[in-house]
Coordinates of C-alpha atoms and ligand atoms in Angstrom, one line a residue:
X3 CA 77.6 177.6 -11.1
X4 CA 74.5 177.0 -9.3
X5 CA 71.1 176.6 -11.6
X6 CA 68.3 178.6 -11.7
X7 CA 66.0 178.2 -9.4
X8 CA 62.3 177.4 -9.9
X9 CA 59.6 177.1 -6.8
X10 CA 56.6 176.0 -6.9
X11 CA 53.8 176.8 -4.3
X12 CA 51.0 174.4 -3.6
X13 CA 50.9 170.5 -4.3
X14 CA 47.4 170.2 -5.0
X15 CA 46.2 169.0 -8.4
X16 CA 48.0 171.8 -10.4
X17 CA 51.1 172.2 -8.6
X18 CA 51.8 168.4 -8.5
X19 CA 51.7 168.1 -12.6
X20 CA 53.3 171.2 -12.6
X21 CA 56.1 170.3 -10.8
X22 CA 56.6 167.2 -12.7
X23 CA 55.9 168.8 -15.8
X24 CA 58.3 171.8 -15.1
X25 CA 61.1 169.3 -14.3
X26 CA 60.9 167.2 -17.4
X27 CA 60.9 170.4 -19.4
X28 CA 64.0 172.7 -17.8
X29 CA 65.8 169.5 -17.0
X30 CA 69.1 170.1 -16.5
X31 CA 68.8 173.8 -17.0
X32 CA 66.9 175.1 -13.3
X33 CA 66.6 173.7 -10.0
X34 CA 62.8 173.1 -9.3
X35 CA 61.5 172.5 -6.1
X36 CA 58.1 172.6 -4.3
X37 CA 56.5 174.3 -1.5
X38 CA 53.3 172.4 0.2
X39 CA 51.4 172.9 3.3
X40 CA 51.4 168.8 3.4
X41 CA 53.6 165.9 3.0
X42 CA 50.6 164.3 0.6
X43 CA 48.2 164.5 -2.8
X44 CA 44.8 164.1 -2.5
X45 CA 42.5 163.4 -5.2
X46 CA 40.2 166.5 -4.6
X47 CA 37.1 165.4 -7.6
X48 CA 37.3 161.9 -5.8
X49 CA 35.5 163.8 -2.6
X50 CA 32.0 163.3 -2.9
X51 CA 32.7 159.7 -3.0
X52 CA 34.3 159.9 0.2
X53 CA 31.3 161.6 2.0
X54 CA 28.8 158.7 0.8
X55 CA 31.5 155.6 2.0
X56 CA 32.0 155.0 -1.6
X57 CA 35.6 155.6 -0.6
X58 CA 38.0 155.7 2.0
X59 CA 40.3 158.7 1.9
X60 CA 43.5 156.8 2.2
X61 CA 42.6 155.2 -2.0
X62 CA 42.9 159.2 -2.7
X63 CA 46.2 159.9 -0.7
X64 CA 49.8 159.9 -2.7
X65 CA 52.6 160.2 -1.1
X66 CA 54.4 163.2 -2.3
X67 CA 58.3 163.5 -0.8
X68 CA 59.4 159.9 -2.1
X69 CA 58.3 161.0 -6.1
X70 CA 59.7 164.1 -5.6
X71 CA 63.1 162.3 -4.6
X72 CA 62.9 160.0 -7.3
X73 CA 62.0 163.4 -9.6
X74 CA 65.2 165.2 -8.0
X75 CA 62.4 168.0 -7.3
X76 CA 63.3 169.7 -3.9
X77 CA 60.5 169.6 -1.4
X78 CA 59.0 171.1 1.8
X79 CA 55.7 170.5 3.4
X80 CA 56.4 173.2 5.9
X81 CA 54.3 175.9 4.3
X82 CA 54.0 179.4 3.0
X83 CA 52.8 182.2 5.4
X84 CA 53.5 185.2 3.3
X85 CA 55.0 185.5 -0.6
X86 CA 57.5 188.9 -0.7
X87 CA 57.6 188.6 -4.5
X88 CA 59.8 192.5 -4.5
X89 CA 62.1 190.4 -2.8
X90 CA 61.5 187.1 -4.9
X91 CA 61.3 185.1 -1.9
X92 CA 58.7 182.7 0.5
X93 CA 58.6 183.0 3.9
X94 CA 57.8 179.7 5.1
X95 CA 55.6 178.6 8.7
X96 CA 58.6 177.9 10.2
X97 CA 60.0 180.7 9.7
X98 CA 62.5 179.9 7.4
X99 CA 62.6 181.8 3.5
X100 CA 63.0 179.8 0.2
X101 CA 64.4 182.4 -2.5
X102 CA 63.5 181.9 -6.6
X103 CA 64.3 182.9 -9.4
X104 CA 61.0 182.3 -11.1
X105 CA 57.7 181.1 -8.9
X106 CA 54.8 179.5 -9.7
X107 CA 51.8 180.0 -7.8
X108 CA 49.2 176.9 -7.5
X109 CA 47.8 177.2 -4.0
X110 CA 44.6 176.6 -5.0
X111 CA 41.2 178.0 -3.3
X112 CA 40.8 179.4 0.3
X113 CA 37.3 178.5 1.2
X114 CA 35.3 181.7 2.5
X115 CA 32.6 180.1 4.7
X116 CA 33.0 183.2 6.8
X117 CA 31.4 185.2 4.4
X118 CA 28.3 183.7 5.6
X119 CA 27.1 183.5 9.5
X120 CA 26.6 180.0 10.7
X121 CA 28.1 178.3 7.4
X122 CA 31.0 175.4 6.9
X123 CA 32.5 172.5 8.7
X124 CA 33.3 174.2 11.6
X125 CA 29.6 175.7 11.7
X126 CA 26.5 173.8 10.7
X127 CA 26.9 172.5 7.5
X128 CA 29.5 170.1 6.2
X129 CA 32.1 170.2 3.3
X130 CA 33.3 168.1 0.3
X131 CA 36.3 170.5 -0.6
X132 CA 38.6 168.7 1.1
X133 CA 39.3 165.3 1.7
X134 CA 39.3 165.6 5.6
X135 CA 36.2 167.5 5.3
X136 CA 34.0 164.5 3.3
X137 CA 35.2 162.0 5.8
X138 CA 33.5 164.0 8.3
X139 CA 30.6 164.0 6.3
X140 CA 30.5 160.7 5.8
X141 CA 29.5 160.6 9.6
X142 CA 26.5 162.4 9.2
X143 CA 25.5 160.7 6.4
X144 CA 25.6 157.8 8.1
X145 CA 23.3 159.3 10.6
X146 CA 20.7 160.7 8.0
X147 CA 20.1 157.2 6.5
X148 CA 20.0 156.1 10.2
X149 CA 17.9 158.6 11.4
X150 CA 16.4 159.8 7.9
X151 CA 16.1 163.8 7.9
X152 CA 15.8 166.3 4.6
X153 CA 19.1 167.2 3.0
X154 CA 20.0 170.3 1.1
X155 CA 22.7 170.3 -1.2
X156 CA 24.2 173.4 -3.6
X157 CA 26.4 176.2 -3.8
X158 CA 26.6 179.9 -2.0
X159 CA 26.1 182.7 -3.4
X160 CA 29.4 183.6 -5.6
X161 CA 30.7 180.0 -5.3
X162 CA 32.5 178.9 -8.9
X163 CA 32.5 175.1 -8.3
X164 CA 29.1 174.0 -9.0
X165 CA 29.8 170.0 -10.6
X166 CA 30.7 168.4 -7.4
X167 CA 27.3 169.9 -5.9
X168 CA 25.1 168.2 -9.0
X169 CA 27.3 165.0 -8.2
X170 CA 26.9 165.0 -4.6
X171 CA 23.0 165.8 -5.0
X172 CA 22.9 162.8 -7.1
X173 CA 25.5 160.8 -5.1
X174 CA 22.9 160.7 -2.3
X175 CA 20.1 159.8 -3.9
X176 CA 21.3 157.2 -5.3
X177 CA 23.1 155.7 -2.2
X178 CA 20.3 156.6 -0.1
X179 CA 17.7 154.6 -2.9
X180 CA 20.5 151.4 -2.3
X181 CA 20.2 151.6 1.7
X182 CA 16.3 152.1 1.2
X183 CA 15.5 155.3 2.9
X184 CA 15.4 157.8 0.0
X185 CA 11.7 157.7 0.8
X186 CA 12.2 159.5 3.9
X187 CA 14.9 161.5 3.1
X188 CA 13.8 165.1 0.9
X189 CA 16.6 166.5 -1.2
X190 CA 16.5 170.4 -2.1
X191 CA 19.1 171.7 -4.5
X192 CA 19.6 175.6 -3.8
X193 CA 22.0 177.5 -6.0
X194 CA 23.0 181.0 -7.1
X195 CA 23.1 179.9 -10.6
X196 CA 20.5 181.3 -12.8
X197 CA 19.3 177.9 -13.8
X198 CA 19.9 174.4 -13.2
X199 CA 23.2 173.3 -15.3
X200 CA 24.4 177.2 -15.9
X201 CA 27.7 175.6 -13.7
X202 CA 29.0 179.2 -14.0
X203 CA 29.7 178.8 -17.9
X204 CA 26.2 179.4 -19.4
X205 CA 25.5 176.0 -19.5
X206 CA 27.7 173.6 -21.7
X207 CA 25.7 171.7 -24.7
X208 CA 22.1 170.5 -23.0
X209 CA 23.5 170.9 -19.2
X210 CA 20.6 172.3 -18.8
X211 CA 17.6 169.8 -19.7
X212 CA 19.9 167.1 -18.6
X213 CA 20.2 168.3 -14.8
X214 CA 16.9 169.4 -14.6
X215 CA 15.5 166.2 -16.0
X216 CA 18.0 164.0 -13.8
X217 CA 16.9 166.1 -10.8
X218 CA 13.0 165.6 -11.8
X219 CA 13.9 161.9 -12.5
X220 CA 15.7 161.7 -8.5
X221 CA 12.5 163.8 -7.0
X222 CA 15.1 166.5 -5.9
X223 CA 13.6 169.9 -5.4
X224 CA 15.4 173.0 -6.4
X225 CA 15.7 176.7 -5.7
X226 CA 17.5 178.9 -8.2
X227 CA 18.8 182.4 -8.1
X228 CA 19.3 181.8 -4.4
X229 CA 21.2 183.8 -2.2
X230 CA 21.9 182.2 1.8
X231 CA 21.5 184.5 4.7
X232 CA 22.6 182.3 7.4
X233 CA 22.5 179.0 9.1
X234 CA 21.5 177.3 12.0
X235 CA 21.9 174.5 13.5
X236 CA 18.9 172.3 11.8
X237 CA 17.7 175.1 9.1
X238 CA 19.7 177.5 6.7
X239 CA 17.6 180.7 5.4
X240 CA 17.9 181.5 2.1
X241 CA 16.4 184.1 -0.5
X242 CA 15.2 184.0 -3.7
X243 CA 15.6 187.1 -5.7
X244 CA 14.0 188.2 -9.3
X245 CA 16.0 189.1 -12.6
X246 CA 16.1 192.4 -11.0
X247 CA 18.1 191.1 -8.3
X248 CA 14.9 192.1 -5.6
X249 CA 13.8 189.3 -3.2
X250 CA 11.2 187.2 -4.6
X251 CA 10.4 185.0 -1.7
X252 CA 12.3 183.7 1.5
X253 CA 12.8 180.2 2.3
X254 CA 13.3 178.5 5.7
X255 CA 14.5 174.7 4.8
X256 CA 15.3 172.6 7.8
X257 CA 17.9 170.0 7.4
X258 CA 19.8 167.0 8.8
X259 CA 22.3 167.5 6.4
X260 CA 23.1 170.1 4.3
X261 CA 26.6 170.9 2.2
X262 CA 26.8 174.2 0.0
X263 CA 30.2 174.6 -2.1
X264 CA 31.5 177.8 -0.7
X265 CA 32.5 181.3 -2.2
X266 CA 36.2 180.6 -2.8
X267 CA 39.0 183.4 -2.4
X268 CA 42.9 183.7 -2.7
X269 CA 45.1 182.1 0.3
X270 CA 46.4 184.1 3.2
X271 CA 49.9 183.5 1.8
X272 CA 49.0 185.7 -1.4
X273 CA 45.9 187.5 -0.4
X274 CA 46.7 191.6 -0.4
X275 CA 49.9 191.6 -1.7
X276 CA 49.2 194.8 -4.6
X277 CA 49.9 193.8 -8.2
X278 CA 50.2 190.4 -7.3
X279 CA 46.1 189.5 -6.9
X280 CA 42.9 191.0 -7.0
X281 CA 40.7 192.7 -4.4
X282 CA 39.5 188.9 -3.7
X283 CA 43.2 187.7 -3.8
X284 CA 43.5 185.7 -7.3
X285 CA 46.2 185.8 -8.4
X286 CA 46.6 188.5 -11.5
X287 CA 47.8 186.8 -15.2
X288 CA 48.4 187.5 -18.4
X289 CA 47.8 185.5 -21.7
X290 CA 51.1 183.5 -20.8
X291 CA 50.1 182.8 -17.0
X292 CA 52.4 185.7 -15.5
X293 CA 51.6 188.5 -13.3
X294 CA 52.4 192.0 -14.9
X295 CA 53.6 193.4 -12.0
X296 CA 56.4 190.7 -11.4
X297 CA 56.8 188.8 -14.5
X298 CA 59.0 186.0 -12.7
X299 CA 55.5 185.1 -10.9
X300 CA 53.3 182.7 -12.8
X301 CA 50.2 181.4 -11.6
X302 CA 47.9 178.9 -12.2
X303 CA 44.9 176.8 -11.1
X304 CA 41.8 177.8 -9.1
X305 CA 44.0 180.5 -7.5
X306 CA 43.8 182.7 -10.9
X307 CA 41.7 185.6 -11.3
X308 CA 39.2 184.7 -14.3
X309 CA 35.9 187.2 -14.9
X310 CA 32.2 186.0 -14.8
X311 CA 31.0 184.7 -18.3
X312 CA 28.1 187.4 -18.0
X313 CA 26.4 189.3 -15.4
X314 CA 23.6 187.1 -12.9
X315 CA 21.0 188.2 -10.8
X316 CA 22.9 186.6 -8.1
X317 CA 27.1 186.5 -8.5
X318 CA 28.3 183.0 -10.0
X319 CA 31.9 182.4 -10.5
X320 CA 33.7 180.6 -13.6
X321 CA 35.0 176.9 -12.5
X322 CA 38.3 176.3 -12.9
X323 CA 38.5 172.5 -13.7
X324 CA 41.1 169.9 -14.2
X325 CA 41.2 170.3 -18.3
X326 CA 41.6 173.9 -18.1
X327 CA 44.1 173.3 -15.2
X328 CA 46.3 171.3 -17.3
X329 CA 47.0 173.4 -20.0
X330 CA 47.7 176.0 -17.8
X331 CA 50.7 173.9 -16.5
X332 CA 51.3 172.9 -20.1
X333 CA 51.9 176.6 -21.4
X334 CA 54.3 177.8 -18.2
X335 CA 56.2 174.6 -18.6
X336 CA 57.2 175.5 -22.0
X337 CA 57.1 179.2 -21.3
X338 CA 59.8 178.7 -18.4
X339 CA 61.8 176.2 -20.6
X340 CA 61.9 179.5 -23.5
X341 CA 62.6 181.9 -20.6
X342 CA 66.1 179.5 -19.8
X343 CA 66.7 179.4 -23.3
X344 CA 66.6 183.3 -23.1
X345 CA 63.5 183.7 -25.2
X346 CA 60.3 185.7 -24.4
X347 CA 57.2 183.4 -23.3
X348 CA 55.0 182.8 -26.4
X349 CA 52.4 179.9 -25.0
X350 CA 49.1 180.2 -23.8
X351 CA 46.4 178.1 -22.2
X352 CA 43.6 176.6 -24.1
X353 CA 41.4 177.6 -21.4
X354 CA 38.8 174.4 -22.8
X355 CA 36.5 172.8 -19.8
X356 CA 35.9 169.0 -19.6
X357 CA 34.0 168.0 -16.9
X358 CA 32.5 163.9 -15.9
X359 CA 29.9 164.4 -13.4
X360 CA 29.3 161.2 -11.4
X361 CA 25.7 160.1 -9.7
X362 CA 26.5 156.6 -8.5
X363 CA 24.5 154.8 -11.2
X364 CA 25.1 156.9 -14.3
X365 CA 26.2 160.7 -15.0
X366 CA 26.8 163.7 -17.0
X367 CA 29.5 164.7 -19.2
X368 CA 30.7 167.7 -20.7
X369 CA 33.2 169.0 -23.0
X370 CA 33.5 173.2 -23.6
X371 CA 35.9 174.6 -26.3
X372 CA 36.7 177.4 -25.2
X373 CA 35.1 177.5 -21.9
X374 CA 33.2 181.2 -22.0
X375 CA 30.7 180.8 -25.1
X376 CA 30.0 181.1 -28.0
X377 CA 32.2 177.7 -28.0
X378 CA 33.6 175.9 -31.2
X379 CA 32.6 172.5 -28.7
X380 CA 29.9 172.0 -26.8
X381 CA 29.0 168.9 -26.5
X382 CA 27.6 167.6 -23.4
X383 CA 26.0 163.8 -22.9
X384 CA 25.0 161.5 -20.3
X385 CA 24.4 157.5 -19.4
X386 CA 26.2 154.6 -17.1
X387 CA 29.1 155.3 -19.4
X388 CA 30.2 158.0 -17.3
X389 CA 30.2 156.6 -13.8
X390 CA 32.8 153.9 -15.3
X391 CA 34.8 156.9 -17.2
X392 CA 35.2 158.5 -13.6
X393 CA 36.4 155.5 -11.9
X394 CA 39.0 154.6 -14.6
X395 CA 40.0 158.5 -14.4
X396 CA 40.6 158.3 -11.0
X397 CA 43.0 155.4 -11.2
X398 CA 44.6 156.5 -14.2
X399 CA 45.4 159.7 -12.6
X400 CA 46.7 158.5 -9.4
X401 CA 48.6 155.9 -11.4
X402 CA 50.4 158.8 -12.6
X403 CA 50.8 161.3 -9.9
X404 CA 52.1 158.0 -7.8
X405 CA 54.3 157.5 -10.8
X406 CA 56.0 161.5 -11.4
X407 CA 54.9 161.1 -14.8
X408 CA 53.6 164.3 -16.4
X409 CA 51.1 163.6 -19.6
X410 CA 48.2 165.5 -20.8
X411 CA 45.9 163.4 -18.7
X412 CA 42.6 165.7 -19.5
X413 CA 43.9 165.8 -23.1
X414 CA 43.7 162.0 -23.3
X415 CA 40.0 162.3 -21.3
X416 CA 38.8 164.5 -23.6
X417 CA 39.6 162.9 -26.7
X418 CA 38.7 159.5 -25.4
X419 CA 35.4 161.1 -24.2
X420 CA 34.8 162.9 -27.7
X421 CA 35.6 159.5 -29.0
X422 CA 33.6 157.3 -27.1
X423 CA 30.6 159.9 -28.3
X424 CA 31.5 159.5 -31.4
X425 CA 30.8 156.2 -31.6
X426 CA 27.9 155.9 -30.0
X427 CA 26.0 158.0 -32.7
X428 CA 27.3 155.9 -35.0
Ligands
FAD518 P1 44.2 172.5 -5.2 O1 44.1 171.1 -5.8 O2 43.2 172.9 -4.1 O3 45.7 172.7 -4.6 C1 46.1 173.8 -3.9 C2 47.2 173.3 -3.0 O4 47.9 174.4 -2.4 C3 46.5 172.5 -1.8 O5 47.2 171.3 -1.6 C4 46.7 173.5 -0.6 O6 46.8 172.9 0.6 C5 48.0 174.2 -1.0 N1 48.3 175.4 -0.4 C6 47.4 176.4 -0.1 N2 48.1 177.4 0.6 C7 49.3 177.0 0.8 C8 50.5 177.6 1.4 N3 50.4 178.7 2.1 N4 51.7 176.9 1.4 C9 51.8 175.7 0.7 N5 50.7 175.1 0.1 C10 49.5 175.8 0.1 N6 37.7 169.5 -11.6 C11 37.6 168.6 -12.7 O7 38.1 168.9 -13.7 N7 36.9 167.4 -12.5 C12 36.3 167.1 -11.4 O8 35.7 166.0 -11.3 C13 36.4 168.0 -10.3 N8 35.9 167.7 -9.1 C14 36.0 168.5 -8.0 C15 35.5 168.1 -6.8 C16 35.6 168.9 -5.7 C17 35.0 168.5 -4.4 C18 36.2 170.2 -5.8 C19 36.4 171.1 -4.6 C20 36.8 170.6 -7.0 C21 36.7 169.7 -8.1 N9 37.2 170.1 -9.4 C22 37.1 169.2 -10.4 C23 37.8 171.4 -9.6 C24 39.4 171.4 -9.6 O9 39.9 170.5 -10.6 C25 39.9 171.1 -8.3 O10 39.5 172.0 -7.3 C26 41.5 171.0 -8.3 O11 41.9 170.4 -7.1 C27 42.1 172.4 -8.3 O12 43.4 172.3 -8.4 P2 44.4 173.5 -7.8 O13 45.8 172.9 -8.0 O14 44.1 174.8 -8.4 O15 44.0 173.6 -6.3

């Protein structure tokens, strides 16, 4: 009799642990395979190394079809166009369907530079999002330090990813300081946040003295409750607005390189479909990561829907980040595994935020239990400590994608994190 089948969409950082975690745990009992839109990994938080030359994007690439083979894990990097979940089946680019029994949806964010005129790679700003996209960068950066011009760094207005803009901030004024033209390079930092270190959770610990002090410390400028109007080649023209939401002031800030993390959205391949995702096109969950409308879909990563932590004058999202990511695999990996079994689904996601942010010569780090406040953690610290903990993440993590091994990699993070705290006080 032929096995149940499980699919999972998307091979970024979600649906790669996912898949391996989903196979360990239904073993034997359901078919799993994966749906990508590429035959590789790519270590997404490694990005704003990439766009400084502190990498080269082939250290973040795994090849994904040989550890799926070795993982019996069925895979395709053809692609979904469109999800028909009332018919429990993906039609691929090809044009091609793969039927399931149960789904799981981890394709991640679609980045909505269109929301804004003259905005993105393919406008007049570049992107860290994607791999592709920071080695592209890494061009123009190589023409700011030789041809020094102001930079301005940030997020747009209802953008949810805010850590890798602090990093990146930081990133170049610390490699700019090395290749001795920091002098005659001004860095402004605009964001939608309501202050520097909200990060879209309310701030974590002291985020907030910490990034504004590191930004003092670096001679990086900032403009807060910001909202972008457009962008042209040179200068982007942004507005500042009030607590009452009014515009305050309007800023013209000319550039030689700016990158904004975008608004993000759902995919094409989900975005509409009614029950399964919101107006925005995340995908719809319940306590047990599955959508109420069809129960055999689960979803997880940045593609879920997840409300604000609070109202802001200008619209901030909450982050979705790797810790948070994990357990969300975690809980539908055992929640499938009771669902063979013939039991109803009974775990849930801790939902807890870790995040290390990296500046080149030091960093922040953060820990948030829960993630929306008020938090039984929340512990945030900084120092040279963290640059090392990021590059030791980053090959521990590959390690294991490289390796199909499925562990609570954040988990481990965390507690070594917490731990390494711990004994510093002493
Ligand atoms: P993704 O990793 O984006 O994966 C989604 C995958 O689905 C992609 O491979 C995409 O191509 C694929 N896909 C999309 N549509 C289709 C389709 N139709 N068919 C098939 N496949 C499809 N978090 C942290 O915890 N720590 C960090 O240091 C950190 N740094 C970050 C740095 C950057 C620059 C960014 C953008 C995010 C960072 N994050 C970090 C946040 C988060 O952990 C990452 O965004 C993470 O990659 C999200 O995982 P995901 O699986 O939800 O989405």
């Amino acid at each position: 009799m032929a096995l149940p089948k499980i699919v999972v969409l998307g091979a970024g950082l979600g649906g790669t642990i996912a898949a391996y975690e989903i196979a360990d745990a239904v073993k034997g009992r359901a078919e799993v395979m994966v749906v990508s839109n590429s035959e590789d990994y790519w270590f997404v938080p490694s990005n704003p190394w990439v766009a400084v030359r502190m990498r080269e994007p082939e250290a973040l690439r795994v090849e994904l079809r040989p550890v799926m083979e070795r993982k019996k894990i069925g895979f395709t990097s053809v692609g979904a166009k469109r999800v028909h979940p009332a018919e429990n089946r993906i039609e691929l680019n090809d044009g091609t369907d793969v039927s399931y029994d149960w789904l799981v949806i981890a394709t991640g964010p679609h980045l909505a530079f269109d929301e804004i005129e003259g905005f993105g790679p393919d406008a007049n700003t570049v992107s860290i999002c994607e791999t592709h996209h920071a080695h592209k960068a890494a061009d123009l950066f190589d023409r700011i330090v030789a041809d020094p011009k102001p930079v301005v760094v940030g997020a747009a207005q209802g953008a949810s990813c805010f850590g890798p803009a602090y990093e990146f901030a930081m990133l170049l004024d610390t490699e700019l300081k090395k290749r001795k033209v920091r002098d005659r390079v001004p860095i402004t930092f605009v964001t939608p946040e309501p202050y520097i270190g909200h990060l879209g959770l309310d701030g974590v610990g002291d985020t907030k003295a910490l990034l504004e002090s590191e930004m003092r410390d670096r001679h990086i400028k900032w403009v807060t409750n910001s909202r972008v109007k457009s962008v042209e080649p040179g200068t982007m023209h942004i507005e500042e607005v009030g607590e009452d939401g009014a515009v305050k002031k309007e800023h013209s800030l000319d550039f030689g390189l700016a990158m904004l993390m975008p608004p993000f959205r759902g995919v094409p391949a989900i975005h509409g479909i009614e029950g399964l995702v919101n107006p925005r096109g995340f995908v719809l969950i319940d306590k047990h990561q599955r959508n109420p409308a069809f129960p055999n879909v689960f979803g997880l990563g940045v593609c879920v829907a997840i409300p604000p932590t609070g109202p802001t004058p200008v619209p901030v999202g909450v982050p979705k980040t790797g810790f948070m990511i994990e357990s969300m695999v975690t809980a539908i990996a055992h929640n499938l595994s009771d669902l063979l079994d013939g039991k109803e689904p009974s775990w849930e996601a801790s939902w807890n935020a870790i995040c290390l942010a990296d500046f080149g010569d030091g960093g922040v780090a953060f820990v948030a239990q829960p993630q929306i406040p008020p938090r039984n953690t929340n512990w945030s610290s900084s120092g040279k400590w963290v640059h090392l903990a990021k590059i030791a993440f980053e090959k521990y993590f590959l390690m294991k994608v490289r390796r199909g091994e499925s562990e609570p990699f954040y988990e481990k993070l965390a507690l070594q994190v917490m731990g390494v705290n711990k004994l510093r006080d002493r």
